[in-house]
mmCIF file of C-alpha atoms and ligand atoms in Angstrom:
data_model
loop_
_atom_site.group_PDB
_atom_site.id
_atom_site.type_symbol
_atom_site.label_atom_id
_atom_site.label_comp_id
_atom_site.label_asym_id
_atom_site.label_seq_id
_atom_site.Cartn_x
_atom_site.Cartn_y
_atom_site.Cartn_z
ATOM 1 C CA MET E 643 -24.258 -0.038 1.552
ATOM 2 C CA THR E 644 -24.146 3.270 3.488
ATOM 3 C CA THR E 645 -27.075 3.890 5.815
ATOM 4 C CA ILE E 646 -28.300 7.481 5.644
ATOM 5 C CA SER E 647 -30.380 8.586 8.601
ATOM 6 C CA PRO E 648 -33.517 10.508 7.604
ATOM 7 C CA ARG E 649 -33.195 14.283 8.185
ATOM 8 C CA SER E 650 -36.661 14.605 9.676
ATOM 9 C CA SER E 651 -35.924 15.190 13.389
ATOM 10 C CA GLU E 652 -37.895 17.937 15.168
ATOM 11 C CA ALA E 653 -34.613 19.789 15.915
ATOM 12 C CA HIS E 654 -33.705 19.769 12.233
ATOM 13 C CA ILE E 655 -37.164 20.947 11.206
ATOM 14 C CA ALA E 656 -37.205 23.743 13.835
ATOM 15 C CA THR E 657 -34.179 25.433 12.261
ATOM 16 C CA ARG E 658 -35.551 25.408 8.713
ATOM 17 C CA LYS E 659 -36.849 28.384 6.781
ATOM 18 C CA LYS E 660 -39.183 28.544 3.781
ATOM 19 C CA ILE E 661 -37.237 28.258 0.524
ATOM 20 C CA THR E 662 -37.940 31.116 -1.878
ATOM 21 C CA THR E 663 -36.765 32.134 -5.337
ATOM 22 C CA LYS E 664 -34.228 34.297 -3.483
ATOM 23 C CA SER E 665 -32.892 31.213 -1.674
ATOM 24 C CA PHE E 666 -32.423 29.610 -5.118
ATOM 25 C CA GLN E 667 -30.329 32.593 -6.219
ATOM 26 C CA GLN E 668 -28.290 32.563 -2.995
ATOM 27 C CA LYS E 669 -27.575 28.871 -3.410
ATOM 28 C CA LYS E 670 -26.223 29.482 -6.898
ATOM 29 C CA ILE E 671 -23.990 32.311 -5.639
ATOM 30 C CA LYS E 672 -22.652 30.122 -2.812
ATOM 31 C CA GLY E 673 -22.263 27.087 -5.061
ATOM 32 C CA ASP E 674 -24.672 25.021 -2.917
ATOM 33 C CA PRO E 675 -26.530 22.465 -5.075
ATOM 34 C CA ILE E 676 -30.322 22.896 -5.271
ATOM 35 C CA THR E 677 -32.343 19.710 -4.713
ATOM 36 C CA MET E 678 -35.690 19.264 -6.439
ATOM 37 C CA LEU E 679 -38.042 16.296 -6.872
ATOM 38 C CA THR E 680 -41.514 15.866 -8.267
ATOM 39 C CA ALA E 681 -44.503 15.068 -6.052
ATOM 40 C CA TYR E 682 -48.176 14.727 -6.807
ATOM 41 C CA ASP E 683 -49.754 13.901 -3.422
ATOM 42 C CA TYR E 684 -49.843 14.842 0.262
ATOM 43 C CA PRO E 685 -47.830 12.006 1.884
ATOM 44 C CA THR E 686 -44.976 12.210 -0.628
ATOM 45 C CA ALA E 687 -44.750 15.989 -0.272
ATOM 46 C CA LEU E 688 -44.813 15.700 3.529
ATOM 47 C CA ILE E 689 -41.939 13.190 3.620
ATOM 48 C CA MET E 690 -39.817 15.115 1.094
ATOM 49 C CA ASP E 691 -40.367 18.357 2.931
ATOM 50 C CA ASN E 692 -39.489 16.780 6.292
ATOM 51 C CA VAL E 693 -36.190 15.413 4.986
ATOM 52 C CA GLY E 694 -35.207 18.808 3.614
ATOM 53 C CA ILE E 695 -35.814 18.956 -0.140
ATOM 54 C CA ASP E 696 -35.313 22.526 -1.432
ATOM 55 C CA SER E 697 -38.049 22.429 -4.021
ATOM 56 C CA ILE E 698 -41.010 20.299 -5.063
ATOM 57 C CA LEU E 699 -42.218 20.314 -8.655
ATOM 58 C CA VAL E 700 -45.772 19.185 -9.292
ATOM 59 C CA GLY E 701 -44.711 18.101 -12.763
ATOM 60 C CA ASP E 702 -47.063 17.330 -15.610
ATOM 61 C CA SER E 703 -45.185 13.988 -15.569
ATOM 62 C CA LEU E 704 -48.214 13.374 -13.305
ATOM 63 C CA GLY E 705 -49.997 12.364 -16.500
ATOM 64 C CA MET E 706 -47.629 9.484 -17.168
ATOM 65 C CA VAL E 707 -46.517 8.259 -13.748
ATOM 66 C CA VAL E 708 -49.781 8.688 -11.804
ATOM 67 C CA LEU E 709 -52.652 8.966 -14.293
ATOM 68 C CA GLY E 710 -51.372 6.391 -16.803
ATOM 69 C CA TYR E 711 -51.516 8.562 -19.945
ATOM 70 C CA GLU E 712 -49.211 7.743 -22.840
ATOM 71 C CA ASN E 713 -47.472 11.143 -22.555
ATOM 72 C CA THR E 714 -47.993 14.538 -20.868
ATOM 73 C CA ILE E 715 -50.155 16.029 -23.624
ATOM 74 C CA PRO E 716 -53.624 15.087 -22.237
ATOM 75 C CA VAL E 717 -52.962 16.586 -18.773
ATOM 76 C CA THR E 718 -55.496 19.317 -17.896
ATOM 77 C CA MET E 719 -55.416 22.396 -15.657
ATOM 78 C CA GLU E 720 -58.014 20.751 -13.387
ATOM 79 C CA GLU E 721 -55.814 17.668 -12.887
ATOM 80 C CA MET E 722 -52.767 19.813 -12.171
ATOM 81 C CA ILE E 723 -54.554 22.048 -9.663
ATOM 82 C CA HIS E 724 -56.089 19.034 -7.879
ATOM 83 C CA HIS E 725 -52.637 17.516 -7.294
ATOM 84 C CA CYS E 726 -50.984 20.879 -6.499
ATOM 85 C CA ARG E 727 -53.482 21.372 -3.677
ATOM 86 C CA ALA E 728 -52.610 17.973 -2.183
ATOM 87 C CA VAL E 729 -48.864 18.725 -2.358
ATOM 88 C CA ALA E 730 -49.325 22.200 -0.858
ATOM 89 C CA ARG E 731 -51.108 20.632 2.130
ATOM 90 C CA GLY E 732 -48.065 18.418 2.783
ATOM 91 C CA ALA E 733 -45.131 20.819 2.318
ATOM 92 C CA ARG E 734 -44.193 23.683 4.639
ATOM 93 C CA PHE E 735 -40.678 24.677 3.574
ATOM 94 C CA ALA E 736 -39.950 23.644 -0.013
ATOM 95 C CA LEU E 737 -40.402 26.063 -2.898
ATOM 96 C CA LEU E 738 -43.462 24.711 -4.709
ATOM 97 C CA THR E 739 -43.617 24.927 -8.489
ATOM 98 C CA GLY E 740 -46.616 23.901 -10.582
ATOM 99 C CA ASP E 741 -46.054 22.739 -14.142
ATOM 100 C CA MET E 742 -48.314 24.469 -16.665
ATOM 101 C CA PRO E 743 -49.946 21.760 -18.828
ATOM 102 C CA PHE E 744 -50.004 21.644 -22.625
ATOM 103 C CA MET E 745 -52.258 24.337 -24.144
ATOM 104 C CA SER E 746 -52.616 26.283 -20.879
ATOM 105 C CA TYR E 747 -50.045 28.909 -21.963
ATOM 106 C CA GLN E 748 -49.446 28.464 -25.705
ATOM 107 C CA VAL E 749 -52.633 29.988 -27.165
ATOM 108 C CA THR E 750 -52.854 33.521 -25.781
ATOM 109 C CA VAL E 751 -50.816 35.544 -23.310
ATOM 110 C CA GLU E 752 -54.049 36.302 -21.390
ATOM 111 C CA ASP E 753 -54.744 32.556 -20.965
ATOM 112 C CA ALA E 754 -51.175 32.042 -19.845
ATOM 113 C CA VAL E 755 -51.411 34.699 -17.113
ATOM 114 C CA LEU E 756 -54.840 33.538 -15.916
ATOM 115 C CA ASN E 757 -53.773 29.893 -15.785
ATOM 116 C CA ALA E 758 -50.471 30.726 -14.072
ATOM 117 C CA GLY E 759 -52.466 32.700 -11.502
ATOM 118 C CA LYS E 760 -54.649 29.642 -10.784
ATOM 119 C CA PHE E 761 -51.553 27.687 -9.706
ATOM 120 C CA LEU E 762 -50.952 30.263 -6.969
ATOM 121 C CA LYS E 763 -54.540 31.191 -6.055
ATOM 122 C CA GLU E 764 -56.111 27.725 -6.206
ATOM 123 C CA GLY E 765 -53.174 25.305 -6.187
ATOM 124 C CA GLY E 766 -51.134 26.799 -3.328
ATOM 125 C CA MET E 767 -47.966 26.933 -5.474
ATOM 126 C CA ASP E 768 -45.193 29.536 -5.166
ATOM 127 C CA ALA E 769 -44.170 29.511 -8.843
ATOM 128 C CA VAL E 770 -44.986 27.978 -12.222
ATOM 129 C CA LYS E 771 -42.876 26.180 -14.812
ATOM 130 C CA LEU E 772 -43.439 26.195 -18.546
ATOM 131 C CA GLU E 773 -41.649 24.655 -21.504
ATOM 132 C CA GLY E 774 -40.042 26.408 -24.462
ATOM 133 C CA GLY E 775 -37.691 29.203 -25.511
ATOM 134 C CA HIS E 776 -38.109 32.367 -27.612
ATOM 135 C CA GLU E 777 -41.604 31.319 -28.726
ATOM 136 C CA ARG E 778 -42.761 31.661 -25.077
ATOM 137 C CA GLU E 779 -41.138 35.023 -24.406
ATOM 138 C CA GLY E 780 -44.413 37.005 -24.439
ATOM 139 C CA ALA E 781 -46.161 34.604 -22.062
ATOM 140 C CA ILE E 782 -43.201 34.537 -19.659
ATOM 141 C CA ARG E 783 -42.851 38.335 -19.570
ATOM 142 C CA ALA E 784 -46.579 38.715 -18.900
ATOM 143 C CA ILE E 785 -46.670 36.065 -16.145
ATOM 144 C CA VAL E 786 -43.593 37.532 -14.446
ATOM 145 C CA GLY E 787 -45.177 40.967 -14.885
ATOM 146 C CA ALA E 788 -48.179 39.700 -12.919
ATOM 147 C CA GLY E 789 -45.862 38.907 -10.005
ATOM 148 C CA ILE E 790 -45.680 35.153 -10.589
ATOM 149 C CA PRO E 791 -42.213 33.539 -10.533
ATOM 150 C CA VAL E 792 -41.507 31.463 -13.643
ATOM 151 C CA MET E 793 -39.141 28.514 -14.022
ATOM 152 C CA GLY E 794 -38.158 27.906 -17.663
ATOM 153 C CA HIS E 795 -37.623 24.474 -19.236
ATOM 154 C CA LEU E 796 -35.348 23.886 -22.249
ATOM 155 C CA GLY E 797 -33.768 20.914 -24.011
ATOM 156 C CA LEU E 798 -36.066 17.912 -24.149
ATOM 157 C CA THR E 799 -39.483 19.498 -23.645
ATOM 158 C CA PRO E 800 -41.898 16.550 -23.345
ATOM 159 C CA GLN E 801 -45.005 18.544 -24.362
ATOM 160 C CA SER E 802 -43.372 18.876 -27.821
ATOM 161 C CA VAL E 803 -42.624 15.148 -28.100
ATOM 162 C CA ASN E 804 -44.488 14.932 -31.414
ATOM 163 C CA GLN E 805 -42.468 17.781 -32.892
ATOM 164 C CA LEU E 806 -39.167 16.466 -31.496
ATOM 165 C CA GLY E 807 -39.862 12.983 -32.903
ATOM 166 C CA GLY E 808 -39.494 11.214 -29.559
ATOM 167 C CA TYR E 809 -37.755 11.601 -26.215
ATOM 168 C CA ARG E 810 -34.298 12.484 -27.617
ATOM 169 C CA THR E 811 -31.298 14.318 -26.233
ATOM 170 C CA GLN E 812 -31.313 17.912 -27.511
ATOM 171 C CA GLY E 813 -28.513 20.332 -28.444
ATOM 172 C CA LYS E 814 -26.116 17.753 -29.869
ATOM 173 C CA THR E 815 -25.067 19.800 -32.904
ATOM 174 C CA ALA E 816 -23.259 23.137 -32.740
ATOM 175 C CA ALA E 817 -26.261 24.879 -34.327
ATOM 176 C CA ALA E 818 -28.797 23.303 -31.948
ATOM 177 C CA ALA E 819 -26.540 24.001 -28.962
ATOM 178 C CA LYS E 820 -26.219 27.667 -30.013
ATOM 179 C CA ARG E 821 -30.043 27.950 -30.226
ATOM 180 C CA LEU E 822 -30.312 26.499 -26.716
ATOM 181 C CA ILE E 823 -27.778 28.989 -25.338
ATOM 182 C CA ASP E 824 -29.625 31.887 -27.011
ATOM 183 C CA ASP E 825 -32.950 30.662 -25.608
ATOM 184 C CA ALA E 826 -31.476 30.268 -22.125
ATOM 185 C CA LEU E 827 -30.183 33.854 -22.153
ATOM 186 C CA LEU E 828 -33.519 35.075 -23.480
ATOM 187 C CA LEU E 829 -35.484 33.268 -20.738
ATOM 188 C CA GLN E 830 -33.224 34.832 -18.116
ATOM 189 C CA ASP E 831 -33.794 38.253 -19.689
ATOM 190 C CA ALA E 832 -37.570 37.620 -19.750
ATOM 191 C CA GLY E 833 -37.481 37.209 -15.966
ATOM 192 C CA CYS E 834 -37.295 33.434 -15.263
ATOM 193 C CA PHE E 835 -35.877 32.792 -11.766
ATOM 194 C CA SER E 836 -34.413 29.420 -12.758
ATOM 195 C CA LEU E 837 -34.217 27.070 -15.703
ATOM 196 C CA VAL E 838 -34.686 23.307 -16.056
ATOM 197 C CA LEU E 839 -32.317 21.751 -18.615
ATOM 198 C CA GLU E 840 -33.559 18.315 -19.643
ATOM 199 C CA SER E 841 -31.579 15.742 -21.617
ATOM 200 C CA VAL E 842 -28.794 17.923 -23.005
ATOM 201 C CA PRO E 843 -25.075 17.107 -23.272
ATOM 202 C CA ALA E 844 -23.272 17.674 -19.956
ATOM 203 C CA ARG E 845 -20.746 20.158 -21.341
ATOM 204 C CA LEU E 846 -23.451 22.247 -22.956
ATOM 205 C CA ALA E 847 -25.396 22.337 -19.645
ATOM 206 C CA GLU E 848 -22.176 23.349 -17.874
ATOM 207 C CA LEU E 849 -21.575 26.184 -20.332
ATOM 208 C CA ILE E 850 -25.170 27.436 -19.979
ATOM 209 C CA SER E 851 -24.929 27.228 -16.166
ATOM 210 C CA GLN E 852 -21.746 29.319 -16.249
ATOM 211 C CA ARG E 853 -23.227 31.898 -18.632
ATOM 212 C CA LEU E 854 -26.464 32.382 -16.656
ATOM 213 C CA GLU E 855 -26.914 34.300 -13.426
ATOM 214 C CA ILE E 856 -30.083 32.337 -12.604
ATOM 215 C CA PRO E 857 -29.692 28.733 -11.384
ATOM 216 C CA THR E 858 -30.056 25.811 -13.785
ATOM 217 C CA ILE E 859 -31.729 22.603 -12.599
ATOM 218 C CA GLY E 860 -30.571 19.586 -14.569
ATOM 219 C CA ILE E 861 -32.313 16.330 -15.415
ATOM 220 C CA GLY E 862 -30.131 14.264 -17.689
ATOM 221 C CA ALA E 863 -27.844 17.291 -18.051
ATOM 222 C CA GLY E 864 -24.747 16.210 -16.128
ATOM 223 C CA ASP E 865 -23.372 17.256 -12.779
ATOM 224 C CA ALA E 866 -22.434 20.876 -13.464
ATOM 225 C CA CYS E 867 -25.941 22.332 -13.238
ATOM 226 C CA ASP E 868 -26.751 24.397 -10.144
ATOM 227 C CA GLY E 869 -29.310 21.820 -9.031
ATOM 228 C CA GLN E 870 -30.812 18.471 -9.931
ATOM 229 C CA VAL E 871 -34.362 17.201 -10.367
ATOM 230 C CA LEU E 872 -35.738 13.700 -10.922
ATOM 231 C CA VAL E 873 -39.221 12.322 -11.382
ATOM 232 C CA THR E 874 -39.893 10.700 -7.998
ATOM 233 C CA HIS E 875 -41.591 7.638 -9.450
ATOM 234 C CA ASP E 876 -38.377 6.937 -11.431
ATOM 235 C CA LEU E 877 -36.173 7.408 -8.350
ATOM 236 C CA LEU E 878 -38.423 5.081 -6.320
ATOM 237 C CA GLY E 879 -38.575 2.431 -9.051
ATOM 238 C CA LEU E 880 -42.342 2.818 -9.267
ATOM 239 C CA PHE E 881 -42.841 3.704 -12.934
ATOM 240 C CA ASP E 882 -42.914 0.477 -14.905
ATOM 241 C CA ARG E 883 -42.920 1.604 -18.571
ATOM 242 C CA PHE E 884 -39.310 2.802 -19.051
ATOM 243 C CA THR E 885 -36.385 4.244 -17.101
ATOM 244 C CA PRO E 886 -34.292 6.928 -18.814
ATOM 245 C CA LYS E 887 -30.486 6.536 -18.736
ATOM 246 C CA PHE E 888 -30.146 9.575 -16.464
ATOM 247 C CA VAL E 889 -32.193 8.054 -13.610
ATOM 248 C CA ARG E 890 -30.646 6.479 -10.532
ATOM 249 C CA LYS E 891 -33.124 4.182 -8.780
ATOM 250 C CA TYR E 892 -32.868 4.672 -5.010
ATOM 251 C CA ALA E 893 -35.520 2.047 -4.240
ATOM 252 C CA ASP E 894 -37.537 -0.704 -5.872
ATOM 253 C CA PHE E 895 -41.064 0.242 -4.824
ATOM 254 C CA HIS E 896 -42.619 -1.686 -7.718
ATOM 255 C CA SER E 897 -41.323 -5.008 -6.365
ATOM 256 C CA GLU E 898 -41.957 -3.992 -2.761
ATOM 257 C CA MET E 899 -45.602 -3.089 -3.521
ATOM 258 C CA GLU E 900 -46.054 -6.306 -5.506
ATOM 259 C CA ARG E 901 -44.730 -8.268 -2.516
ATOM 260 C CA ALA E 902 -46.965 -6.444 0.006
ATOM 261 C CA PHE E 903 -50.146 -6.766 -2.102
ATOM 262 C CA SER E 904 -49.466 -10.460 -2.820
ATOM 263 C CA GLU E 905 -48.892 -11.187 0.899
ATOM 264 C CA TYR E 906 -52.135 -9.409 1.780
ATOM 265 C CA ILE E 907 -54.118 -11.400 -0.787
ATOM 266 C CA LEU E 908 -52.613 -14.658 0.497
ATOM 267 C CA ASP E 909 -53.286 -13.730 4.142
ATOM 268 C CA VAL E 910 -56.949 -12.893 3.458
ATOM 269 C CA GLU E 911 -57.438 -16.021 1.351
ATOM 270 C CA THR E 912 -55.837 -18.304 3.978
ATOM 271 C CA GLY E 913 -57.325 -16.657 7.092
ATOM 272 C CA GLY E 914 -54.040 -15.112 8.228
ATOM 273 C CA PHE E 915 -55.524 -11.613 8.303
ATOM 274 C CA PRO E 916 -57.099 -10.038 10.290
ATOM 275 C CA ALA E 917 -55.548 -11.498 13.463
ATOM 276 C CA SER E 918 -56.781 -10.910 17.040
ATOM 277 C CA GLU E 919 -54.683 -7.725 17.387
ATOM 278 C CA HIS E 920 -56.585 -6.159 14.495
ATOM 279 C CA THR E 921 -59.993 -6.924 15.972
ATOM 280 C CA TYR E 922 -62.298 -4.926 18.315
ATOM 281 C CA GLU E 923 -63.953 -6.603 21.336
ATOM 282 C CA MET E 924 -67.357 -6.000 22.962
ATOM 283 C CA PRO E 925 -67.888 -6.376 26.762
ATOM 284 C CA ASP E 926 -69.317 -9.832 27.641
ATOM 285 C CA ASP E 927 -72.331 -8.383 29.552
ATOM 286 C CA GLU E 928 -73.322 -6.223 26.562
ATOM 287 C CA TRP E 929 -72.959 -9.232 24.277
ATOM 288 C CA GLU E 930 -75.148 -11.366 26.559
ATOM 289 C CA ALA E 931 -77.744 -8.584 26.723
ATOM 290 C CA LEU E 932 -77.838 -8.495 22.963
ATOM 291 C CA ILE E 933 -78.229 -12.264 22.690
ATOM 292 C CA ASP E 934 -81.122 -12.131 25.198
ATOM 293 C CA GLN E 935 -82.855 -9.481 23.088
ATOM 294 C CA ILE E 936 -82.666 -11.412 19.837
HETATM 295 O O1 KIV B 2080 -43.047 17.118 -15.530
HETATM 296 C C1 KIV B 2080 -41.968 16.953 -14.945
HETATM 297 O O2 KIV B 2080 -41.853 16.146 -14.017
HETATM 298 C C2 KIV B 2080 -40.830 17.739 -15.375
HETATM 299 C C3 KIV B 2080 -39.489 17.344 -14.866
HETATM 300 C C4 KIV B 2080 -39.013 16.186 -15.648
HETATM 301 C C5 KIV B 2080 -38.526 18.476 -14.892
HETATM 302 O O3 KIV B 2080 -40.986 18.642 -16.154
#
């Protein structure tokens, strides 16, 4: 197994600059892959940022991998903003994108702009992401018009799981693929600075990436997108319910946490913890004075 040294040295950090939507565009032009991961808390964001991730998405996957909901539909604005604030406190350089939860942008354009604004004003995010194609054009144009960068999301859009009939690959027929291409072009025209493509055939994602001037970020969309994103709890092997085919597990945190918690329980139950090195002492004379008093 290759050992990769963490890229978190002070020298490395000193040369870094804040990643912006412009940096995304430059990376696409240069052909440099964009790296993105999800985070929902301060320590995770801090570590990712230190090792040089380009972008952190506070995804509404929060609902499933952190809050234990069945899907992303119950996630609220309050939950999203709470976790965005924690991530923003941990990350200095990465472009931070907050995922707009179900029903925060679908009802009226005014709601969509106000809620998008909360991600920047209250959540400390740099941009927002929302799901959907032509049906979201009005909301996207209005949010972009308010000066808020928008990342689009096409293909498998989990907030529409009930309409899609499950977590299925999208764009597998010529007609569906054509609709996806049209939507991608429309989102670019509406002002999106980048576009997540989730669970679509690799050659369709490649075609869309070639046709668009804005960068595409793939998840289950092959290797020809301009960047890649994964849900961090999948990558770390921490989400127990299911692992999509497109995930590579870089660690087995579930087993590692099980081991650590079990060892702790055993140590406490058998007197192995705390040991002397975990214990505070009191000067003998103070102790004796106390004993005399009582
Ligand atoms: O919510 C999320 O984490 C996402 C990614 C899967 C792109 O939308």
